[in-house]
mmCIF file of C-alpha atoms in Angstrom:
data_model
loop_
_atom_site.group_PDB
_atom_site.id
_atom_site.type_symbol
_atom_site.label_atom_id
_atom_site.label_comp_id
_atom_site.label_asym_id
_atom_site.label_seq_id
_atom_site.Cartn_x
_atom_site.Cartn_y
_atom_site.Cartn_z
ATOM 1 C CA UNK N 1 -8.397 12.915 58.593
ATOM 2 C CA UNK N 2 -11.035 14.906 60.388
ATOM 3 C CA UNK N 3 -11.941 18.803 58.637
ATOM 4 C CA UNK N 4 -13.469 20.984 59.525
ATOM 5 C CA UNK N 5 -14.922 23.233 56.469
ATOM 6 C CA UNK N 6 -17.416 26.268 57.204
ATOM 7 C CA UNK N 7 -19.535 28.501 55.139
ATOM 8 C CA UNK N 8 -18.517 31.144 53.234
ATOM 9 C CA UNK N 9 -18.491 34.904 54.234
ATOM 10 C CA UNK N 10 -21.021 37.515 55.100
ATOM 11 C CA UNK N 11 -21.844 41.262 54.978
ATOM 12 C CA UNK N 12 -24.506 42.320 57.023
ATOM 13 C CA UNK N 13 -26.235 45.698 57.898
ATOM 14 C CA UNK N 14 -26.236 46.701 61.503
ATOM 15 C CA UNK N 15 -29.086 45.137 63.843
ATOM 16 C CA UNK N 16 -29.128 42.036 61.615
ATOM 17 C CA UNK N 17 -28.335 38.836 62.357
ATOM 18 C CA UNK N 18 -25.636 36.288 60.829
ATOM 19 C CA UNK N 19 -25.780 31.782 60.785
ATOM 20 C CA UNK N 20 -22.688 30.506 60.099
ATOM 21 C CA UNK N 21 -21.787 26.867 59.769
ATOM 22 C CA UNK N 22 -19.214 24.113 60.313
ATOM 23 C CA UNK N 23 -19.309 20.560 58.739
ATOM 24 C CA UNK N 24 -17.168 17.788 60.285
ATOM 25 C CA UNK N 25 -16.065 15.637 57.975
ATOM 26 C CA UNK N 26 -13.717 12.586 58.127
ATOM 27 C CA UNK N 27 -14.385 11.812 61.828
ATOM 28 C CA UNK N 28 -17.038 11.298 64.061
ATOM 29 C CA UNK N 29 -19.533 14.173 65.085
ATOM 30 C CA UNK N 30 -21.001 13.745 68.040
ATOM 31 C CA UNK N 31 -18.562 12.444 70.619
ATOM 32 C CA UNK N 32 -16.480 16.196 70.165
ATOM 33 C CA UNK N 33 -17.190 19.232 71.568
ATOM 34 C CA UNK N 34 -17.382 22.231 68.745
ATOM 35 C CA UNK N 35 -15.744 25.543 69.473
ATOM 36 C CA UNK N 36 -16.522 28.726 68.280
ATOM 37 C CA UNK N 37 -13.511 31.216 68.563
ATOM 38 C CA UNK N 38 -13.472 34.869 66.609
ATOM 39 C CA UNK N 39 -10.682 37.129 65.682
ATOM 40 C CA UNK N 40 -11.515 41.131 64.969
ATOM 41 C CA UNK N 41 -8.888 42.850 62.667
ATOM 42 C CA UNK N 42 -5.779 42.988 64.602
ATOM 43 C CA UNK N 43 -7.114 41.590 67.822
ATOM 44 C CA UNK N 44 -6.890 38.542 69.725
ATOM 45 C CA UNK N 45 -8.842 35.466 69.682
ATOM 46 C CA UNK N 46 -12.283 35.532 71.753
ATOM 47 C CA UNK N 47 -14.186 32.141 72.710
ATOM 48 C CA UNK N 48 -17.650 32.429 71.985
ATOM 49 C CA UNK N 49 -18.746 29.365 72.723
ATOM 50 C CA UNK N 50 -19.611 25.661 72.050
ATOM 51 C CA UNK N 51 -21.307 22.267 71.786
ATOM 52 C CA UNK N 52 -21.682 18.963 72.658
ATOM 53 C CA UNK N 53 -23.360 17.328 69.868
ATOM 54 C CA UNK N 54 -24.122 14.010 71.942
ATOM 55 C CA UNK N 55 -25.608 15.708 74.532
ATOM 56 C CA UNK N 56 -27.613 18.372 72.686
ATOM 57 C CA UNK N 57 -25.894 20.999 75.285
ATOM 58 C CA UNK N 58 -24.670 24.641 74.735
ATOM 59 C CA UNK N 59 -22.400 26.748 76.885
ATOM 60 C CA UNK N 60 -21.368 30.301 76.308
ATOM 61 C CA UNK N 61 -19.551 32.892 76.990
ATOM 62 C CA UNK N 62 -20.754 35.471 79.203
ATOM 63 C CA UNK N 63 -20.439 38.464 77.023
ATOM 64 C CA UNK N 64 -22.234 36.643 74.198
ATOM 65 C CA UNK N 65 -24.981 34.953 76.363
ATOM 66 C CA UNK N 66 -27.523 36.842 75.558
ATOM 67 C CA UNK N 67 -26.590 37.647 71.296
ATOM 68 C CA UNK N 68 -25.236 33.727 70.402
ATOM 69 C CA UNK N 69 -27.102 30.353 69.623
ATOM 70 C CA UNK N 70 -24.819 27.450 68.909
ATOM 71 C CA UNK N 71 -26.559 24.425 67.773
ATOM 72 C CA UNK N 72 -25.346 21.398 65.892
ATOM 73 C CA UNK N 73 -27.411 18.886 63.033
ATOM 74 C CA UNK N 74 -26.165 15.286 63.900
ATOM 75 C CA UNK N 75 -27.312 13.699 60.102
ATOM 76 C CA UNK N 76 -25.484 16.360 58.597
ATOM 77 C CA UNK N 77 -22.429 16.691 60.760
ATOM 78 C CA UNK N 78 -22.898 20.383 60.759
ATOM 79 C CA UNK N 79 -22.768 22.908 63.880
ATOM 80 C CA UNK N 80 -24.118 26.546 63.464
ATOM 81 C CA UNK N 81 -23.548 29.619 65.573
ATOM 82 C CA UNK N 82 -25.835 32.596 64.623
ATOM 83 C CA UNK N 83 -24.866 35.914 65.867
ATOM 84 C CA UNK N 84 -27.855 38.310 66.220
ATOM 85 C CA UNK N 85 -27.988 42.503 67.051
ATOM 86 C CA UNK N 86 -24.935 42.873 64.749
ATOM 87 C CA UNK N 87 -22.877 46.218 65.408
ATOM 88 C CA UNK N 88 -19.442 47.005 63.873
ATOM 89 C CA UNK N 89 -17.532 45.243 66.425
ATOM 90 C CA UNK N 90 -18.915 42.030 65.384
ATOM 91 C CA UNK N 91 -16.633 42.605 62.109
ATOM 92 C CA UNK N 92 -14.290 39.200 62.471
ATOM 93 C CA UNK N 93 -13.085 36.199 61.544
ATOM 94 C CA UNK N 94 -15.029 33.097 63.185
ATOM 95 C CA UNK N 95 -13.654 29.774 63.450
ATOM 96 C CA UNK N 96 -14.971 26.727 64.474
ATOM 97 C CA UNK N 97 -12.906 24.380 65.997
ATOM 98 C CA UNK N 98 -12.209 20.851 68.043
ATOM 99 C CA UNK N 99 -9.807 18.634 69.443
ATOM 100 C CA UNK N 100 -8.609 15.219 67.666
ATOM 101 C CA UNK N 101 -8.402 13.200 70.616
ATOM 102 C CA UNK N 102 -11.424 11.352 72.018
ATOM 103 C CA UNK N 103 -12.893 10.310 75.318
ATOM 104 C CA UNK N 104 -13.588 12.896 77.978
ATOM 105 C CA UNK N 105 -11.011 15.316 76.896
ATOM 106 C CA UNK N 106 -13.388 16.055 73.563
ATOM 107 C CA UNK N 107 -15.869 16.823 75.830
ATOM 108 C CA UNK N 108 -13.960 20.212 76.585
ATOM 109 C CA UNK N 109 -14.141 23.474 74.884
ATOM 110 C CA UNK N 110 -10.046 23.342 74.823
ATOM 111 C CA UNK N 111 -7.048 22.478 73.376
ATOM 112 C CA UNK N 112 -8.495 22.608 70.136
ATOM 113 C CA UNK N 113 -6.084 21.263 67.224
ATOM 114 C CA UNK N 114 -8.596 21.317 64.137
ATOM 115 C CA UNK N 115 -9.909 24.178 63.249
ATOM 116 C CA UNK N 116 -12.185 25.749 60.202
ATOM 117 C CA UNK N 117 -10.869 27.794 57.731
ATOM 118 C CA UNK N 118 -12.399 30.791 59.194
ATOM 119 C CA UNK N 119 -15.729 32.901 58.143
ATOM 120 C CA UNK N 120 -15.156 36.686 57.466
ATOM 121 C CA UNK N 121 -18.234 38.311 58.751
ATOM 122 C CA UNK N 122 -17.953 42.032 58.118
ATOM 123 C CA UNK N 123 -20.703 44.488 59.566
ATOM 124 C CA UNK N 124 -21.539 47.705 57.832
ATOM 125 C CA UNK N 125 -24.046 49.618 57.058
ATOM 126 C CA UNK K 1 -14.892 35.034 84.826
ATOM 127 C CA UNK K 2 -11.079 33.898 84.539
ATOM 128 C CA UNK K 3 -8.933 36.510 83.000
ATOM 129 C CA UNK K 4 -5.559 35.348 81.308
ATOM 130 C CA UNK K 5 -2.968 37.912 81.489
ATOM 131 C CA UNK K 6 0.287 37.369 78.766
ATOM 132 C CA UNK K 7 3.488 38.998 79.225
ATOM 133 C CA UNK K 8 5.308 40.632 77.720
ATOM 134 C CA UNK K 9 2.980 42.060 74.691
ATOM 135 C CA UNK K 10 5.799 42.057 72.342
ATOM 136 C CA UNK K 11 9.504 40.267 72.972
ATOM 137 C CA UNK K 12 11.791 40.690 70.065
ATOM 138 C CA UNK K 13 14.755 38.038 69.721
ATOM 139 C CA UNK K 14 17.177 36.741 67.433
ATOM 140 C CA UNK K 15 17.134 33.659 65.566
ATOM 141 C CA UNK K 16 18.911 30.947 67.729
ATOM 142 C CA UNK K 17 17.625 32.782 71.009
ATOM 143 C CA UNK K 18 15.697 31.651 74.044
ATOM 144 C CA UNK K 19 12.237 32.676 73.824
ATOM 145 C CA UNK K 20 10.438 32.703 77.309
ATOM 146 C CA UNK K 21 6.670 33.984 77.255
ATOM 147 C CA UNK K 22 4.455 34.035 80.075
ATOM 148 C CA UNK K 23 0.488 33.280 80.837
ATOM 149 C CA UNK K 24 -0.880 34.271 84.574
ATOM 150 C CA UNK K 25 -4.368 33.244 85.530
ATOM 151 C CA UNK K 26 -6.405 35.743 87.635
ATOM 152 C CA UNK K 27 -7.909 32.172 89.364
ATOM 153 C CA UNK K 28 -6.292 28.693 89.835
ATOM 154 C CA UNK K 29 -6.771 26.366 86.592
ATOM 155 C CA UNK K 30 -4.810 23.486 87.770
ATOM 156 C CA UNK K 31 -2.818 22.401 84.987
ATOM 157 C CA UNK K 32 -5.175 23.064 82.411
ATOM 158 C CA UNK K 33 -3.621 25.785 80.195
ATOM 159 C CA UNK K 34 -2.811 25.537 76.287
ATOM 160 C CA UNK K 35 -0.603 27.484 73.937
ATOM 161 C CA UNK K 36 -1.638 27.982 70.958
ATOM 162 C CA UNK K 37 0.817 29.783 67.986
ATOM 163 C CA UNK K 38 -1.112 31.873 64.902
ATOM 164 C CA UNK K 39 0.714 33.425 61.796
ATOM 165 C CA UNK K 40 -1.018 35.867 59.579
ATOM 166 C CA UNK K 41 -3.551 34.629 57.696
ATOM 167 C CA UNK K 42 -4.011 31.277 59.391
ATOM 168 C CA UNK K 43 -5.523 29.581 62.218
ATOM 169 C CA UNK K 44 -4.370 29.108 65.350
ATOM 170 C CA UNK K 45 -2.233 25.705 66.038
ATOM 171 C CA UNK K 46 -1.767 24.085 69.403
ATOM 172 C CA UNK K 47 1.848 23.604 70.407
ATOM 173 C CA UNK K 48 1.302 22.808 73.988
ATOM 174 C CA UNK K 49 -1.836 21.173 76.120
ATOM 175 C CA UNK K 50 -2.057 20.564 79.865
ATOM 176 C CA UNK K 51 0.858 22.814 80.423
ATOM 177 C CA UNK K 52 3.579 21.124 79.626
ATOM 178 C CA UNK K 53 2.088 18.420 76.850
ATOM 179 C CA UNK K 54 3.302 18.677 73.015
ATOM 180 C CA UNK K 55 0.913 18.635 70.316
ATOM 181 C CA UNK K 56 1.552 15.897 67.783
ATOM 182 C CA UNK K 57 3.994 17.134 65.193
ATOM 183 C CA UNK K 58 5.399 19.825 67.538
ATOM 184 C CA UNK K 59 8.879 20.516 67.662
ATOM 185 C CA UNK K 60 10.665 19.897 70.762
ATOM 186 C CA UNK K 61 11.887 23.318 71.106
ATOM 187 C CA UNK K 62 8.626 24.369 72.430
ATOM 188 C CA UNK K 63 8.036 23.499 75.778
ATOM 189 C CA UNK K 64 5.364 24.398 78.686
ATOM 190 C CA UNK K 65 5.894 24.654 82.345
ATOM 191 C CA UNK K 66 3.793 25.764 85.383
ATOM 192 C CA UNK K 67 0.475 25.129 87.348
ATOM 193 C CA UNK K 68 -2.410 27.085 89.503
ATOM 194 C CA UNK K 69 -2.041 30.448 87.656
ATOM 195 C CA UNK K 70 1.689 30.948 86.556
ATOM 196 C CA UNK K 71 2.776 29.106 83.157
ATOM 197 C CA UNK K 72 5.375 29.359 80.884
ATOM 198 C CA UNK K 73 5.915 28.604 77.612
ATOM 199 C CA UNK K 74 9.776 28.429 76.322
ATOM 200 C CA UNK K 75 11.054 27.896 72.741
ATOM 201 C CA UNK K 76 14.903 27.141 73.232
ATOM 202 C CA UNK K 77 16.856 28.373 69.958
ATOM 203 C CA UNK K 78 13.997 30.240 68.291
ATOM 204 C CA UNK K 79 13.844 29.208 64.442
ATOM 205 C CA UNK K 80 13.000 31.485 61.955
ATOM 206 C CA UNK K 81 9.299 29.942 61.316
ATOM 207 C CA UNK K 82 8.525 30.806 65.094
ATOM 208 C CA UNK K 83 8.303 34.444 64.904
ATOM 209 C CA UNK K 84 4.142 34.966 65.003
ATOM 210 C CA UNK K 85 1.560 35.549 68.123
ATOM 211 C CA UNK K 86 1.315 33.404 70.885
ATOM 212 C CA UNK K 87 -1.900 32.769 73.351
ATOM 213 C CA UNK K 88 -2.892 30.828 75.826
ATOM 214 C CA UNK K 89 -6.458 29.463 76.704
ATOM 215 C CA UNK K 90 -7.472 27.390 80.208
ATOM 216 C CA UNK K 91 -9.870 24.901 80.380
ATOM 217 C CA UNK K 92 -12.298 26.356 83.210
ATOM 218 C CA UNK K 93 -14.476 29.016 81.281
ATOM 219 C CA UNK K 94 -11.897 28.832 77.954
ATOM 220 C CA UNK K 95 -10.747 32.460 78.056
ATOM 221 C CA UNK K 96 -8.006 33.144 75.588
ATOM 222 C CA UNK K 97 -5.310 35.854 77.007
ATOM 223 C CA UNK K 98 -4.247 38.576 74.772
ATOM 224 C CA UNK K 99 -1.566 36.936 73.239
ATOM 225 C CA UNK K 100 2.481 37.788 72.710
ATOM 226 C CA UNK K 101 3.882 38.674 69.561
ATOM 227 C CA UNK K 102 7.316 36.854 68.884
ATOM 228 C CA UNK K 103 9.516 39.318 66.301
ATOM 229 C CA UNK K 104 12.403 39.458 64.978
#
């Protein structure tokens, strides 16, 4: 049974930055893609972005492009995102997540069906 | 970028009711759209992938209909476990509409 089991959470003063990681274990790492997805307090969920391990490549969403570095540790099983420039609307819950199946539909930053436990990541000064 | 566009916001029901929610794509995905269903507190869980595929362990009630930018999701006699927020995510650039909140 494949988890996925992230680090615990964060407070962080404005203009810093914040790594937060996911550990697969249970399953195989590299052959899925790795989602990250956040949720601010009452809002909706918001794809940040996400990896493929086996190929070492990133892909993100606009808005973040420029603030978000996913990257992923193949011995350890473990994908990070790290947030930098924090402001208060960075407050949120971040998940990391993946699909179960395999083949070329892990490949895709969708359908995800295992998902972290979520990182609280509150911003304040 | 692809903007996902969930109607209605809220829809409140009855137990036993037809629930109907709907997901419109600002571009054609093909048939690449998900649902996924989130309660307070917890993650989201995918019901529906492809737009019309169950997840495993998903209740038949739920189904998924649609393609190019219109899709539906339908939960025939709404149990009392379904009321929570509903969202739907396509495959192209992996937006996530605003999602629907299901209530009583």
């Amino acid at each position: 049974q494949v988890q996925l089991v992230q680090s615990g959470a964060e407070v962080k003063k404005p203009g810093s930055s914040v790594k937060v990681s996911c550990r697969t274990s249970g399953g195989t790492f590299t052959t899925h893609a790795i989602s990250w997805v956040r949720q601010a307090p009452g809002q909706g969920l918001e794809w940040l972005g996400g990896i493929n391990p086996m190929y070492e490549t990133s892909n993100y969403a606009q808005k973040f492009r420029d603030r978000v570095t996913i990257t992923a540790d193949e011995p350890t099983s473990t994908a990070f995102m790290e947030l930098t420039s924090l402001r208060s609307e960075d407050t949120a819950v971040y998940y990391c997540a993946r699909r179960s199946v395999g083949g070329e539909d892990a490949t895709f930053f969708y359908a995800m069906d295992i998902w972290g436990q979520g990182t609280s990541v509150t911003v304040s000064s | 970028e692809i903007v996902l566009t969930q109607s209605p916001a809220t829809l409140s029901l009855s137990p036993g009711e037809r629930a109907t929610l709907s997901c419109r794509a600002s571009q054609f995905v093909g048939r690449f759209l998900a649902w996924y269903q989130q309660k307070p507190g917890q993650a989201p869980r995918l019901l529906i992938y492809d737009t019309s595929n169950r997840a495993t362990g998903i209740p038949a009630r739920f189904s998924g209909s649609g393609s190019g930018t219109d899709f539906t999701l339908t939960i025939d006699s709404v149990a009392p476990e379904d009321f929570a927020l509903y969202y739907c995510q396509q495959r192209s650039t992996y937006t996530f509409g605003q999602g629907t909140k299901l209530e009583i």
